[in-house]
Amino acid sequence: MTTYLATPDPATATHAAPPPLAEPSGWHEIRLTVNGAPVTAQVESRLLLSDFLRDRLRLTGTHVGCEHGVCGACTVLVDGEPARSCLTLAVQCTGAELRTVEGLAPGDAPLTPVQRAFHECHGMQCGFCTPGFVMTATALTEQPERPDAADVADALSGHLCRCTGYRNIRRAVCQALDERFAGGPAGRGE
Amino acid sequence: MKPTPFDYSAPGSVAEVLALLADEEREAKVLAGGQSLIPMLSMRLARPGLLVDITRVPCLDRLYVDASGALHVGAAVRQSRAADDPAVHDGWPLLAAAIRRIGHPQIRHRGTVCGSLAHHDPAAELPTAALALDARFVIAGPGGTRTVGAADFFVATFQTAVAPDELLTEVVLPPRAGDGWAFEELARRHGDFATVGVAVTLRRAPDRRTVAAARAVFCGAGPVPVRLPAVEEALTGTDAGAAALDAAASAALAGLTPADDVHATAAYRREAAAHLLVRACTLAWERCS
Ligand SMILES: Cc1cc2nc3c(=O)[nH]c(=O)nc-3n(C[C@@H](O)[C@H](O)[C@H](O)COP(=O)(O)OP(=O)(O)OC[C@H]3O[C@@H](n4cnc5c(N)ncnc54)[C@H](O)[C@@H]3O)c2cc1C
Ligand code: FES
Ligand code: FES
C-alpha cells in the first residue's frame, strides 16, 4: 500500500474506471494531494473521504469507528488542520492537501517526534484510536507557538480511546511538544 | 450506513447557488461544513437529490468589519477562523466564546458559523449567542435579498426563516461598545451540546455603578433561543449586586419552560439555568469596560 504513495506517479494514481454502482449518482473527477503525492480520481458524490482513503487509496491507517464525527479515529489533516474524514465527502477535497498517518514516516524514514513519543510513552494499547490522536498531535506540534494546556486538552477531547490510555497519550503529546518548543532534541524535518 | 446517492455541485456564485436550489425535480440542500449534514446523510435521516457546496463561492468567504463597525460573517467562514480572528476576539468575544464551546477543534475547522445558525439545533450555542448579540441575517432567494432580525430568524427546532430555495449569505453583528458578556453552560462533557446554557450581555450606565441595559438568552430551554425580558428588567437599573442577581434568578425560574428529555428533567434544567445566569451576570459585570 505504501508503494502507491512512494511512487507519486499521476498515471498509476488515476482511477480511470470507477467500480460499478447499484444506483445512479453523480461522479466527479477530483485532483488533490495526498501525503505529498498528486492524486486524480473519479469519485461518486456520496463517497466519504474516510472510505476514499481506505478503500480506494488503500491507506488503511485512517481508522473508522463511529462514522458520525464523535470518536476521532478517522481524523486526518486537511490543509494542515485536523478534520474528520468521516464528515467530509471526497469530492469536497478537490484542490486540498491531505495528510494521513502513512505520510508521517513513509518507508524507512525515522519516526516523527510525535510517533516516537507515542512509542516511548506507550501512548497506545490496542492502537485503534492512535492514528487519529497522532494526526491531531502532529497539528499541535506544527503550530507557530506552543499550545497551552487548555488547547491541548481541547484538541485531545476530540478523540475517544476505548482502552482508556489517556494518561499516556497525554504524556506522549506533552513530550512531543516539549521537544518541539522547549529546545529539546530536534526532530525529523525541523 | 452510507449516504444514499445524490448529485453534487460546487458553484462559483450566489446566483448559481440559487438556481440550483430552485431545482423542482429533486430536493436540493446547501452543504457548508457538513458537520451536521453529513452525519444526517450517513444515518439516512436526510436523502437530498443534490448537494450544493457553497464553500467555493468567493464572496461568501468574507469576514470583515464595515464602516459602521458591524461584523460581517459570510456563509463559508469556518468556525475556527471566526473564533481566532483578532477583530472578533476584541469586538465580539461572546461570539468567540460560544464557538469554542462547539464540539472540538476538529469539528470547528470545517463547520461554519452560518451553518450552525441555519441548522438551528435548540441546544446549539451560536443561535443563542446570535440573539444575545442582536444579529441580523442576510438571506438571498429567488425574489432578491432580505434581512431578518434574530428575534424572527429562529422559528422552531431545526427551522429558521430561511426557505429551502434560499441561502443565508451572511450574519451581521452590530458593534458592542464596552458591553460585558458571558456564556455559561452545563454540558455532560466539555464539547457536548449544552444541556442548558445562557448568554448574558450587560452595559454599565455612565456613572458606572448601575446596569444601563441587559440581555439574557438561554439555550437548551425550548425549541428556539429563549430571551427573558423579566430577567433583563430585574437587572436594569440595579447595581448588579446580590439582591438584583437573586431577583434575576427568580425571574428565570418563573419564566423558563424547558422540556424533559433523556439528558435532564425540566425542573433540573430550570434550576441549573438560574445558577448559570447568576454566574454569567457576575462575570459579565466584571467584564464591562
Ligand atoms: C462530534 C460533534 C460535536 C458537535 N458539538 C456541537 C456543540 O457542542 N454545539 C453545537 O452547536 N454544534 C455542535 N455540533 C454541530 C456543529 O458542529 C455543526 O458545525 C453545525 O451545526 C453545522 O455547520 P456546518 O457548516 O457544518 O453546516 P452543514 O452540516 O453543512 O449544514 C447544516 C444544515 O444547515 C444548512 N445550511 C448550512 N449553511 C447554510 C446556509 N448558508 N444557508 C442555508 N442553509 C444552510 C444545510 O443545508 C444543513 O441542513 C457538533 C458536531 C459534531 C460532529
Ligand atoms: S469514524 Fe470519524 S469520528 Fe468516528
Ligand atoms: S488504544 Fe485502544 S482505543 Fe485507544
XYZ file of C-alpha atoms and ligand atoms in Angstrom:
540
model
C 0.000 0.000 0.000
C 2.831 2.403 0.659
C 4.206 1.724 -2.792
C 1.225 3.609 -4.076
C 2.432 6.758 -2.420
C 6.119 6.027 -2.640
C 5.734 6.337 -6.407
C 3.813 9.558 -6.856
C 3.039 8.804 -10.459
C -0.176 10.520 -11.536
C -0.667 7.828 -14.173
C -0.864 4.997 -11.648
C -2.697 7.207 -9.197
C -5.572 7.748 -11.613
C -8.580 5.560 -11.142
C -9.974 5.770 -14.648
C -12.716 3.184 -14.284
C -14.907 3.644 -11.238
C -16.354 0.478 -9.725
C -19.898 -0.394 -10.782
C -22.708 1.063 -8.738
C -26.068 -0.230 -7.627
C -27.747 3.121 -8.173
C -27.073 6.123 -10.411
C -25.338 9.060 -8.847
C -23.092 11.971 -9.612
C -19.490 11.245 -10.490
C -16.660 13.731 -10.352
C -13.016 13.846 -11.192
C -11.099 15.132 -8.194
C -7.499 16.269 -8.004
C -5.812 16.615 -4.699
C -2.543 15.943 -2.907
C -2.288 13.024 -0.519
C 0.854 12.794 1.584
C 2.697 14.939 -0.923
C 1.702 12.923 -3.987
C -0.745 14.228 -6.582
C -3.860 12.095 -6.893
C -6.527 12.192 -9.565
C -9.580 10.017 -9.112
C -13.131 9.539 -10.223
C -15.396 9.559 -7.199
C -19.076 9.301 -6.564
C -20.609 12.361 -4.822
C -21.548 10.372 -1.754
C -18.124 8.781 -1.173
C -16.843 9.753 2.255
C -13.226 10.880 2.487
C -12.558 8.108 5.025
C -13.722 5.480 2.519
C -11.814 7.143 -0.303
C -8.595 6.955 1.710
C -9.116 3.413 2.949
C -10.828 1.633 0.093
C -9.611 3.487 -2.962
C -6.125 4.604 -1.958
C -5.614 1.621 0.372
C -4.426 3.981 3.107
C -5.959 1.916 5.868
C -4.095 3.689 8.658
C -7.031 6.081 8.866
C -9.461 4.180 11.063
C -13.244 4.354 11.061
C -15.088 3.911 14.342
C -18.374 5.725 14.781
C -18.748 7.307 11.347
C -20.606 10.289 12.720
C -17.880 12.543 13.996
C -17.702 11.506 17.641
C -14.752 9.137 18.065
C -11.958 10.889 16.155
C -10.336 7.700 14.813
C -10.709 8.966 11.226
C -9.006 12.331 11.833
C -6.633 13.423 9.059
C -5.032 16.758 8.231
C -6.883 18.745 5.567
C -4.754 21.716 4.505
C -2.829 21.336 7.736
C -5.800 21.244 10.083
C -7.166 18.132 11.780
C -10.632 17.242 10.485
C -12.976 14.250 10.484
C -12.620 12.280 7.264
C -15.976 10.595 8.003
C -17.696 14.000 7.996
C -16.122 15.088 4.732
C -17.001 13.988 1.217
C -14.072 13.054 -1.007
C -15.468 15.378 -3.675
C -15.184 18.342 -1.274
C -11.422 17.818 -1.177
C -10.661 18.880 -4.729
C -7.549 21.029 -4.529
C -6.912 20.141 -0.885
C -3.699 18.895 0.642
C -4.317 15.832 2.776
C -2.013 14.125 5.210
C -2.683 10.751 6.753
C -0.725 8.737 9.293
C 1.051 6.913 6.430
C 2.581 10.202 5.328
C 4.404 10.889 8.597
C 7.276 8.446 8.245
C 6.972 6.788 4.839
C 9.111 3.756 4.012
C 12.260 3.611 6.118
C 12.104 7.249 7.275
C 12.625 7.710 11.010
C 9.514 8.162 13.129
C 8.373 11.747 13.691
C 8.771 13.189 17.214
C 5.054 12.604 17.797
C 5.224 8.983 16.696
C 8.378 8.417 18.724
C 6.737 9.967 21.800
C 3.695 7.679 21.451
C 6.102 4.747 21.228
C 8.278 5.794 24.157
C 5.419 6.832 26.466
C 3.359 3.817 25.483
C 0.575 6.099 24.302
C -1.469 3.220 22.949
C -2.917 -0.120 23.905
C -4.855 -1.719 21.063
C -3.858 1.137 18.754
C -7.245 1.637 17.145
C -7.557 5.289 18.148
C -3.856 6.006 17.657
C -3.760 7.332 14.074
C -6.355 9.974 14.898
C -4.566 11.065 18.075
C -1.238 11.143 16.227
C -2.620 13.385 13.484
C -4.165 15.832 15.948
C -0.925 15.856 17.973
C 1.068 16.428 14.797
C -1.014 19.521 14.044
C -0.394 20.772 17.604
C 3.368 20.489 17.157
C 3.145 22.376 13.862
C 1.571 25.487 15.342
C 3.786 28.574 15.404
C 3.564 28.858 19.201
C 3.312 26.236 21.881
C -0.368 25.477 22.551
C -1.276 25.890 26.237
C -2.602 23.083 28.433
C -6.219 24.081 27.758
C -5.658 23.945 23.994
C -4.070 20.512 24.301
C -6.980 19.251 26.420
C -9.460 20.732 23.942
C -7.762 19.066 20.984
C -7.467 15.678 22.725
C -11.116 15.842 23.820
C -11.938 15.331 20.142
C -10.754 11.715 20.387
C -12.041 8.682 22.225
C -9.790 5.845 23.341
C -11.742 2.764 24.270
C -8.715 1.297 26.015
C -8.628 4.460 28.144
C -4.955 5.086 27.548
C -5.422 8.802 28.071
C -2.715 9.377 30.688
C -0.015 8.001 28.464
C -1.422 9.635 25.378
C -1.314 12.988 27.117
C 2.230 12.271 28.295
C 3.259 11.459 24.737
C 1.763 14.655 23.386
C 3.482 16.707 26.106
C 6.811 15.047 25.323
C 6.438 15.855 21.626
C 5.516 19.451 22.445
C 8.486 19.763 24.835
C 10.774 18.501 22.150
C 9.356 20.884 19.580
C 9.034 24.044 21.692
C 11.346 23.766 24.699
C 14.602 23.389 22.805
C 14.771 19.629 23.244
C 16.443 17.404 20.655
C 15.349 18.491 17.209
C 13.064 16.040 15.490
C 12.965 14.931 11.926
C 12.360 17.711 9.450
C 12.724 20.518 11.960
C -24.569 3.205 6.919
C -23.594 5.294 3.928
C -25.461 8.218 2.364
C -27.990 7.476 -0.362
C -26.839 8.641 -3.809
C -27.015 12.323 -4.648
C -25.547 14.737 -7.124
C -23.071 17.358 -6.029
C -22.252 20.785 -7.351
C -19.823 23.456 -6.158
C -20.868 26.638 -7.964
C -18.879 29.859 -8.021
C -21.582 32.465 -7.424
C -24.644 33.080 -5.267
C -26.802 33.297 -8.408
C -25.744 29.790 -9.423
C -26.375 28.502 -5.892
C -29.912 29.918 -6.009
C -30.539 28.464 -9.474
C -29.573 25.008 -8.171
C -31.676 25.394 -5.011
C -34.661 26.250 -7.231
C -34.487 22.751 -8.801
C -38.026 21.426 -8.641
C -37.183 17.907 -9.781
C -35.188 16.918 -6.746
C -34.615 18.138 -3.219
C -31.509 20.318 -3.183
C -29.670 21.044 0.062
C -26.961 23.528 0.943
C -23.681 21.901 2.029
C -21.438 24.174 4.116
C -19.053 22.479 6.578
C -21.066 19.264 6.548
C -20.557 18.702 10.281
C -24.290 18.280 10.858
C -25.442 17.441 7.343
C -23.037 14.568 6.580
C -23.913 12.585 9.732
C -27.584 13.070 8.790
C -26.835 11.739 5.303
C -24.865 8.788 6.655
C -27.667 7.898 9.063
C -30.081 8.403 6.154
C -32.108 10.917 8.124
C -31.754 13.141 5.043
C -31.942 11.953 1.426
C -31.474 15.020 -0.761
C -31.108 14.612 -4.514
C -28.498 17.346 -4.824
C -25.949 18.946 -2.530
C -24.912 22.495 -3.342
C -21.475 23.119 -1.827
C -21.322 26.854 -1.082
C -17.742 26.946 0.203
C -16.278 27.779 -3.218
C -18.293 30.958 -3.727
C -15.637 33.663 -3.239
C -17.904 36.403 -1.826
C -19.249 34.075 0.890
C -15.775 33.673 2.348
C -15.619 37.215 3.722
C -15.143 38.106 7.389
C -14.825 41.860 7.950
C -15.841 44.896 9.983
C -17.724 47.504 7.921
C -17.546 51.319 8.183
C -20.334 51.391 10.805
C -18.356 48.983 12.984
C -20.569 45.937 12.354
C -19.050 42.476 11.895
C -19.992 40.514 8.768
C -19.503 36.751 8.789
C -20.047 35.158 5.361
C -21.710 31.780 4.897
C -18.461 29.980 4.061
C -16.500 31.320 7.057
C -15.455 28.431 9.242
C -15.982 28.474 12.978
C -12.261 28.283 13.885
C -11.419 31.126 11.554
C -14.035 33.378 13.171
C -13.040 32.393 16.721
C -9.343 33.051 16.031
C -9.861 36.366 14.241
C -8.385 39.298 16.215
C -11.312 41.614 15.325
C -13.801 39.037 16.627
C -11.709 38.440 19.703
C -11.650 42.169 20.541
C -15.114 43.249 19.423
C -17.366 40.184 19.815
C -15.704 37.979 22.451
C -19.089 36.383 23.211
C -19.166 35.017 19.660
C -15.659 33.570 20.005
C -16.539 32.015 23.381
C -19.727 30.453 22.001
C -17.827 28.985 19.045
C -15.189 27.448 21.328
C -17.964 25.504 23.044
C -18.896 23.749 19.784
C -17.620 20.197 19.821
C -13.874 20.023 19.274
C -11.307 21.846 17.140
C -11.527 19.022 14.573
C -15.233 19.889 14.086
C -14.790 23.682 14.200
C -12.147 23.571 11.472
C -14.832 22.531 8.991
C -18.131 23.721 10.491
C -19.256 27.222 9.502
C -20.780 29.927 11.708
C -23.755 30.343 9.359
C -24.206 26.563 9.030
C -24.779 26.239 12.770
C -27.256 29.147 12.679
C -29.123 27.767 9.645
C -29.181 24.269 11.147
C -30.636 25.636 14.419
C -30.297 22.821 16.889
C -32.088 24.080 20.027
C -29.113 23.026 22.166
C -26.574 24.775 19.923
C -24.598 27.707 21.270
C -24.468 30.019 18.248
C -28.207 30.740 17.862
C -28.290 31.855 21.492
C -25.181 34.000 21.082
C -26.643 35.494 17.884
C -29.829 36.552 19.686
C -27.845 37.989 22.607
C -25.726 39.958 20.135
C -28.753 41.224 18.184
C -27.594 39.612 14.934
C -29.124 40.372 11.564
C -29.376 37.628 8.959
C -28.970 38.353 5.256
C -30.957 35.872 3.163
C -30.776 35.628 -0.629
C -33.622 34.000 -2.530
C -35.380 33.940 -5.881
C -37.120 37.242 -5.064
C -33.933 39.078 -4.049
C -32.198 39.657 -0.743
C -33.877 40.339 2.590
C -32.626 40.929 6.106
C -34.203 39.280 9.142
C -33.575 40.122 12.805
C -32.558 37.441 15.301
C -35.951 37.511 17.047
C -37.652 36.413 13.808
C -34.930 34.156 12.413
C -35.302 31.132 14.705
C -38.718 29.566 14.109
C -38.675 26.097 15.689
C -36.299 23.187 16.279
C -34.215 22.773 13.068
C -36.325 25.502 11.446
C -35.397 29.091 10.594
C -36.669 31.907 8.373
C -34.508 30.512 5.536
C -36.735 28.722 2.996
C -35.445 25.640 1.112
C -34.794 27.728 -2.018
C -32.961 30.443 -0.075
C -29.402 30.911 1.133
C -28.228 32.575 4.326
C -25.386 34.612 2.823
C -24.056 36.274 5.972
C -24.744 37.128 9.577
C -24.123 40.721 10.701
C -23.360 41.630 14.310
C -23.691 45.285 15.384
C -20.824 46.828 17.395
C -20.948 46.080 21.131
C -19.086 49.036 22.595
C -17.882 48.066 26.016
C -20.645 45.597 26.886
C -19.717 42.953 29.432
C -20.511 39.421 28.327
C -20.533 35.808 29.446
C -21.552 32.441 28.040
C -22.108 29.782 30.672
C -23.366 26.286 30.017
C -23.919 22.951 31.611
C -22.882 20.037 29.391
C -22.269 16.411 30.324
C -18.765 16.661 28.938
C -16.732 19.517 27.557
C -17.551 19.701 23.847
C -21.055 18.295 24.138
C -24.151 20.248 23.252
C -25.489 22.302 26.168
C -27.993 20.622 28.473
C -28.826 24.216 29.296
C -26.830 27.416 28.854
C -27.084 31.189 28.951
C -25.569 34.150 27.144
C -25.570 37.480 29.010
C -24.555 40.984 27.972
C -24.543 43.929 30.394
C -23.858 47.612 29.786
C -22.808 49.983 32.558
C -24.522 53.362 32.900
C -22.256 56.462 32.584
C -21.977 56.550 36.421
C -20.505 53.027 36.079
C -22.441 51.867 39.107
C -25.702 50.713 37.574
C -26.823 48.436 34.765
C -27.990 50.509 31.799
C -29.003 47.582 29.619
C -29.081 43.808 29.956
C -29.697 40.821 27.730
C -30.146 37.233 28.813
C -30.778 34.426 26.317
C -30.975 30.735 27.181
C -30.196 27.650 25.079
C -31.442 24.133 25.733
C -34.556 25.701 27.279
C -37.012 25.472 24.401
C -37.321 24.974 20.644
C -35.716 28.379 19.968
C -33.248 30.513 21.958
C -35.232 31.943 24.876
C -34.864 35.643 25.692
C -36.438 36.596 29.020
C -37.430 40.285 29.323
C -38.349 39.740 33.004
C -34.747 38.774 33.759
C -33.458 41.795 31.876
C -35.848 44.115 33.759
C -34.780 42.610 37.075
C -31.192 43.625 36.272
C -31.654 47.004 34.562
C -31.139 49.991 36.842
C -29.657 47.881 39.644
C -26.086 47.684 40.924
C -25.872 44.031 39.797
C -25.463 43.116 43.461
C -26.750 40.082 45.323
C -30.358 41.299 45.559
C -30.528 42.031 41.822
C -28.986 38.662 40.930
C -31.482 36.946 43.210
C -34.363 38.697 41.518
C -32.974 37.809 38.082
C -32.619 34.149 39.094
C -36.208 34.085 40.368
C -37.396 35.615 37.122
C -35.541 32.890 35.218
C -37.072 30.155 37.375
C -40.518 31.607 36.788
C -40.076 32.342 33.090
C -38.376 29.229 31.707
C -40.492 26.317 30.488
C -37.931 23.772 29.238
C -38.871 20.214 28.316
C -37.961 16.931 29.991
C -35.709 14.689 27.958
C -33.150 11.927 28.407
C -30.463 14.438 29.396
C -32.350 16.258 32.161
C -35.757 16.928 33.667
C -37.415 20.311 33.175
C -37.044 21.113 36.880
C -33.321 20.349 36.807
C -32.839 22.477 33.693
C -34.679 25.424 35.262
C -32.674 25.200 38.458
C -29.379 24.909 36.575
C -30.321 27.808 34.304
C -30.904 30.090 37.285
C -27.478 29.212 38.727
C -25.758 29.679 35.375
C -27.481 33.055 34.997
C -26.091 34.323 38.304
C -22.606 33.174 37.370
C -22.875 34.708 33.904
C -24.147 38.066 35.235
C -21.304 38.259 37.750
C -18.739 37.594 35.024
C -20.386 39.945 32.536
C -20.463 42.762 35.103
C -16.741 42.350 35.779
C -16.042 42.372 32.047
C -17.843 45.691 31.355
C -15.395 48.338 30.231
C -18.894 15.466 17.347
C -19.708 16.707 17.123
C -19.967 17.553 18.182
C -20.709 18.716 17.995
N -20.936 19.511 19.075
C -21.649 20.642 18.913
C -21.868 21.513 20.022
O -21.426 21.263 21.146
N -22.590 22.638 19.785
C -23.102 22.947 18.552
O -23.733 23.987 18.424
N -22.908 22.153 17.490
C -22.209 21.009 17.640
N -22.013 20.194 16.542
C -22.633 20.575 15.210
C -21.839 21.698 14.562
O -20.532 21.354 14.604
C -22.059 21.956 13.064
O -20.896 22.508 12.583
C -23.049 22.971 12.722
O -24.262 22.688 13.369
C -23.304 22.993 11.215
O -22.403 23.806 10.491
P -21.853 23.285 9.065
O -21.197 24.432 8.402
O -21.039 22.067 9.255
O -23.222 23.008 8.293
P -23.709 21.762 7.426
O -23.605 20.497 8.204
O -23.077 21.815 6.094
O -25.250 22.179 7.268
C -26.159 22.057 8.353
C -27.582 22.412 7.860
O -27.698 23.801 7.589
C -27.976 24.045 6.212
N -27.137 25.181 5.826
C -25.791 25.313 6.061
N -25.362 26.516 5.651
C -26.436 27.165 5.146
C -26.628 28.463 4.571
N -25.606 29.338 4.462
N -27.874 28.804 4.140
C -28.901 27.931 4.262
N -28.792 26.708 4.808
C -27.565 26.315 5.249
C -27.658 22.742 5.499
O -28.437 22.576 4.336
C -27.966 21.724 6.558
O -29.351 21.462 6.584
C -21.244 19.030 16.705
C -20.978 18.195 15.626
C -20.221 17.037 15.820
C -19.972 16.158 14.656
S -15.119 7.498 12.448
Fe -14.960 9.616 12.076
S -15.118 10.426 14.046
Fe -15.553 8.331 14.395
S -5.551 2.309 22.340
Fe -7.301 1.077 22.055
S -8.792 2.529 21.541
Fe -7.156 3.735 22.165
